[in-house]
Amino acid sequence: MQTDVCIIGAGPAGLISAALLAQAGIETIIVEHRARDYVLQRVRAGVLEQSTVETLRHLGAASRLDREGLVHEGFVLAFGETTVRIAFPDLVPGRHVTVYGQTEVVRDLVAHREAAGLPLLFETEAVAIENLDGSPRVVCRRAGETVLVSCRLVFGCDGFHGLARRALPPEAIKTSEIAYPFGWLGVLADVPPAHEELVYAASDRGFALCSMRSSTRSRYYIQVPAGERLEDWPEERFWAELRRRLPAEIAARVREGPAIERSIAPLRSFVAEPMRIAHLLLLGDAAHVVPPTGAKGLNLAAADAWYAARAAIKFLRAGDEAALDAYSATALTRVWRTERFSWMMTKLMHTFPDLTPFEAKMQDAERSYVAASHAARTVIAENYVGLPLD
Ligand code: RFL
Ligand code: PHB
């Protein structure tokens, strides 16, 4: 098979970049390791920045999002029984976020691509990338057969565990990483949310988050030690622990219901740089991971897609090598700022097993400063609604 851009992975990074390229008249083939049903059902993030919503609107893929997405004008931080509202109209006037699941974003984009009749090959795993310095070729396995995709550029959108980053010689990229000593156990249930806005709660027993997908579907998370197994968390234990970590008034409003989905995600901060080597561009989780505390993973993937598509369009139309060169530095500026915010929020809200007494005091001081200072809350609000996409 032959195309302009071979995109590995049909997550947000791959689907958004493919749609942006298609809109500019550039040919793409997406190869996706997993089956269609699996990709359409996978539950992950839930908060969209305005720039992500605008990108989806620009693509004509936002009609359901505009109908069903919930506009949120703030969220709550709880430190024990003390609650602090991060109120966007006061702190960052005119800005907001939209609560709409990644699952729905992926469904809308897959439908958008299929309606246009463009190639999206499920159950097709990229296993090698050849000739990156010249005209690249992506070698794939599909139902026991080999499929070869020849192209001018490869977009590695295959997530943290994908092939693209690992296919590069180790000396070509520098990685920076923190593995946190905990993960998040998430439960999705068809019960009304405990609070009308998201609640990020720090307690002596660990962190908890009340999120939602709609007025009838809730998404809850609790911090659990790294390596914890789902089998150790029968549903009753989860609900009891969640309540104990929330302020009493919010805990009293938690409604229980059977889990539609349950999973444990490890928390890490990770960056690989540069994000472009020869004719391969890395996008989204393939290049960087943020802990979910800032609600940034999906939004960062969408920003990369925007920058990468812009660079590829200039390169493919006019041979503009400088545009390709600029991709990595442009994307990484936003990536590092977003890593900083996600790391700061993670440190602010979680219980760390081995803080020194001094570090524990620093965490207390940071929490009381956020509660007391309009400026500190503005920093949180400005980052949470999303930095500008230039
Ligand atoms: P994705 O969404 O992981 O998509 C990558 C796609 O590539 C496919 N793939 C391959 N295809 C072909 N050949 C290969 N060799 C391939 N290897 C992999 C995979 O099947 C997959 O379909 O990456 P993308 O597009 O960069 O999007 C990033 C976001 O998905 C991610 O940042 C966020 O969802 C992170 N994240 C969360 N973020 C939040 O803000 N809130 C959350 O609650 C939240 N939960 C999560 C998460 C990420 C998780 N991961 C990566 C395991 C929960 C989990 C479990
Ligand atoms: C979610 O709804 O899945 C969600 C929301 C906010 C976060 C992380 C996850 O920070």
PDB file of N, CA and C in Angstrom, residues 5-38:
ATOM      1  N   VAL A   5       1.058   9.782   4.453  1.00  0.00           N
ATOM      2  CA  VAL A   5       1.416   9.638   5.869  1.00  0.00           C
ATOM      3  C   VAL A   5       0.824   8.338   6.412  1.00  0.00           C
ATOM      4  N   CYS A   6       1.689   7.466   6.915  1.00  0.00           N
ATOM      5  CA  CYS A   6       1.208   6.264   7.598  1.00  0.00           C
ATOM      6  C   CYS A   6       1.119   6.595   9.083  1.00  0.00           C
ATOM      7  N   ILE A   7      -0.076   6.451   9.636  1.00  0.00           N
ATOM      8  CA  ILE A   7      -0.318   6.783  11.039  1.00  0.00           C
ATOM      9  C   ILE A   7      -0.464   5.479  11.817  1.00  0.00           C
ATOM     10  N   ILE A   8       0.394   5.301  12.815  1.00  0.00           N
ATOM     11  CA  ILE A   8       0.335   4.078  13.622  1.00  0.00           C
ATOM     12  C   ILE A   8      -0.447   4.401  14.891  1.00  0.00           C
ATOM     13  N   GLY A   9      -1.640   3.780  15.034  1.00  0.00           N
ATOM     14  CA  GLY A   9      -2.440   3.975  16.253  1.00  0.00           C
ATOM     15  C   GLY A   9      -3.684   4.818  16.023  1.00  0.00           C
ATOM     16  N   ALA A  10      -4.826   4.306  16.449  1.00  0.00           N
ATOM     17  CA  ALA A  10      -6.107   5.020  16.312  1.00  0.00           C
ATOM     18  C   ALA A  10      -6.626   5.477  17.665  1.00  0.00           C
ATOM     19  N   GLY A  11      -5.759   6.100  18.462  1.00  0.00           N
ATOM     20  CA  GLY A  11      -6.196   6.815  19.669  1.00  0.00           C
ATOM     21  C   GLY A  11      -6.443   8.268  19.258  1.00  0.00           C
ATOM     22  N   PRO A  12      -6.607   9.150  20.247  1.00  0.00           N
ATOM     23  CA  PRO A  12      -6.857  10.555  19.910  1.00  0.00           C
ATOM     24  C   PRO A  12      -5.764  11.172  19.019  1.00  0.00           C
ATOM     25  N   ALA A  13      -4.496  10.905  19.288  1.00  0.00           N
ATOM     26  CA  ALA A  13      -3.422  11.528  18.498  1.00  0.00           C
ATOM     27  C   ALA A  13      -3.523  11.105  17.032  1.00  0.00           C
ATOM     28  N   GLY A  14      -3.693   9.807  16.790  1.00  0.00           N
ATOM     29  CA  GLY A  14      -3.760   9.304  15.421  1.00  0.00           C
ATOM     30  C   GLY A  14      -5.009   9.766  14.694  1.00  0.00           C
ATOM     31  N   LEU A  15      -6.146   9.689  15.377  1.00  0.00           N
ATOM     32  CA  LEU A  15      -7.411  10.042  14.708  1.00  0.00           C
ATOM     33  C   LEU A  15      -7.507  11.543  14.434  1.00  0.00           C
ATOM     34  N   ILE A  16      -7.056  12.371  15.368  1.00  0.00           N
ATOM     35  CA  ILE A  16      -7.145  13.825  15.142  1.00  0.00           C
ATOM     36  C   ILE A  16      -6.155  14.248  14.061  1.00  0.00           C
ATOM     37  N   SER A  17      -4.911  13.736  14.123  1.00  0.00           N
ATOM     38  CA  SER A  17      -3.942  14.153  13.099  1.00  0.00           C
ATOM     39  C   SER A  17      -4.390  13.669  11.723  1.00  0.00           C
ATOM     40  N   ALA A  18      -4.947  12.460  11.637  1.00  0.00           N
ATOM     41  CA  ALA A  18      -5.422  11.935  10.346  1.00  0.00           C
ATOM     42  C   ALA A  18      -6.527  12.826   9.778  1.00  0.00           C
ATOM     43  N   ALA A  19      -7.436  13.267  10.644  1.00  0.00           N
ATOM     44  CA  ALA A  19      -8.550  14.107  10.168  1.00  0.00           C
ATOM     45  C   ALA A  19      -8.036  15.469   9.696  1.00  0.00           C
ATOM     46  N   LEU A  20      -7.047  16.031  10.418  1.00  0.00           N
ATOM     47  CA  LEU A  20      -6.490  17.327  10.008  1.00  0.00           C
ATOM     48  C   LEU A  20      -5.784  17.202   8.656  1.00  0.00           C
ATOM     49  N   LEU A  21      -5.051  16.106   8.464  1.00  0.00           N
ATOM     50  CA  LEU A  21      -4.347  15.895   7.186  1.00  0.00           C
ATOM     51  C   LEU A  21      -5.354  15.677   6.058  1.00  0.00           C
ATOM     52  N   ALA A  22      -6.364  14.874   6.312  1.00  0.00           N
ATOM     53  CA  ALA A  22      -7.373  14.599   5.282  1.00  0.00           C
ATOM     54  C   ALA A  22      -8.062  15.890   4.856  1.00  0.00           C
ATOM     55  N   GLN A  23      -8.316  16.757   5.841  1.00  0.00           N
ATOM     56  CA  GLN A  23      -8.971  18.030   5.529  1.00  0.00           C
ATOM     57  C   GLN A  23      -8.108  18.878   4.586  1.00  0.00           C
ATOM     58  N   ALA A  24      -6.783  18.689   4.664  1.00  0.00           N
ATOM     59  CA  ALA A  24      -5.863  19.438   3.797  1.00  0.00           C
ATOM     60  C   ALA A  24      -5.577  18.677   2.497  1.00  0.00           C
ATOM     61  N   GLY A  25      -6.305  17.596   2.254  1.00  0.00           N
ATOM     62  CA  GLY A  25      -6.143  16.856   1.001  1.00  0.00           C
ATOM     63  C   GLY A  25      -4.945  15.918   0.985  1.00  0.00           C
ATOM     64  N   ILE A  26      -4.441  15.569   2.169  1.00  0.00           N
ATOM     65  CA  ILE A  26      -3.278  14.668   2.243  1.00  0.00           C
ATOM     66  C   ILE A  26      -3.746  13.247   2.530  1.00  0.00           C
ATOM     67  N   GLU A  27      -3.169  12.295   1.799  1.00  0.00           N
ATOM     68  CA  GLU A  27      -3.585  10.887   1.960  1.00  0.00           C
ATOM     69  C   GLU A  27      -2.974  10.281   3.220  1.00  0.00           C
ATOM     70  N   THR A  28      -3.790   9.505   3.921  1.00  0.00           N
ATOM     71  CA  THR A  28      -3.310   8.844   5.142  1.00  0.00           C
ATOM     72  C   THR A  28      -3.841   7.412   5.186  1.00  0.00           C
ATOM     73  N   ILE A  29      -3.068   6.540   5.814  1.00  0.00           N
ATOM     74  CA  ILE A  29      -3.576   5.218   6.188  1.00  0.00           C
ATOM     75  C   ILE A  29      -3.328   5.093   7.686  1.00  0.00           C
ATOM     76  N   ILE A  30      -4.365   4.706   8.439  1.00  0.00           N
ATOM     77  CA  ILE A  30      -4.167   4.443   9.875  1.00  0.00           C
ATOM     78  C   ILE A  30      -4.109   2.932  10.070  1.00  0.00           C
ATOM     79  N   VAL A  31      -3.078   2.465  10.774  1.00  0.00           N
ATOM     80  CA  VAL A  31      -3.039   1.048  11.162  1.00  0.00           C
ATOM     81  C   VAL A  31      -3.193   0.960  12.678  1.00  0.00           C
ATOM     82  N   GLU A  32      -4.107   0.120  13.123  1.00  0.00           N
ATOM     83  CA  GLU A  32      -4.427   0.003  14.551  1.00  0.00           C
ATOM     84  C   GLU A  32      -4.385  -1.469  14.953  1.00  0.00           C
ATOM     85  N   HIS A  33      -3.555  -1.731  15.951  1.00  0.00           N
ATOM     86  CA  HIS A  33      -3.336  -3.087  16.434  1.00  0.00           C
ATOM     87  C   HIS A  33      -4.613  -3.755  16.945  1.00  0.00           C
ATOM     88  N   ARG A  34      -5.435  -2.998  17.680  1.00  0.00           N
ATOM     89  CA  ARG A  34      -6.596  -3.576  18.358  1.00  0.00           C
ATOM     90  C   ARG A  34      -7.807  -3.693  17.427  1.00  0.00           C
ATOM     91  N   ALA A  35      -8.799  -4.462  17.900  1.00  0.00           N
ATOM     92  CA  ALA A  35     -10.044  -4.613  17.144  1.00  0.00           C
ATOM     93  C   ALA A  35     -10.901  -3.348  17.295  1.00  0.00           C
ATOM     94  N   ARG A  36     -11.778  -3.130  16.310  1.00  0.00           N
ATOM     95  CA  ARG A  36     -12.638  -1.942  16.286  1.00  0.00           C
ATOM     96  C   ARG A  36     -13.448  -1.805  17.590  1.00  0.00           C
ATOM     97  N   ASP A  37     -14.099  -2.882  18.032  1.00  0.00           N
ATOM     98  CA  ASP A  37     -14.932  -2.812  19.240  1.00  0.00           C
ATOM     99  C   ASP A  37     -14.121  -2.414  20.466  1.00  0.00           C
ATOM    100  N   TYR A  38     -12.930  -2.957  20.563  1.00  0.00           N
ATOM    101  CA  TYR A  38     -12.073  -2.664  21.713  1.00  0.00           C
ATOM    102  C   TYR A  38     -11.750  -1.163  21.743  1.00  0.00           C
TER     103      TYR A  38
END
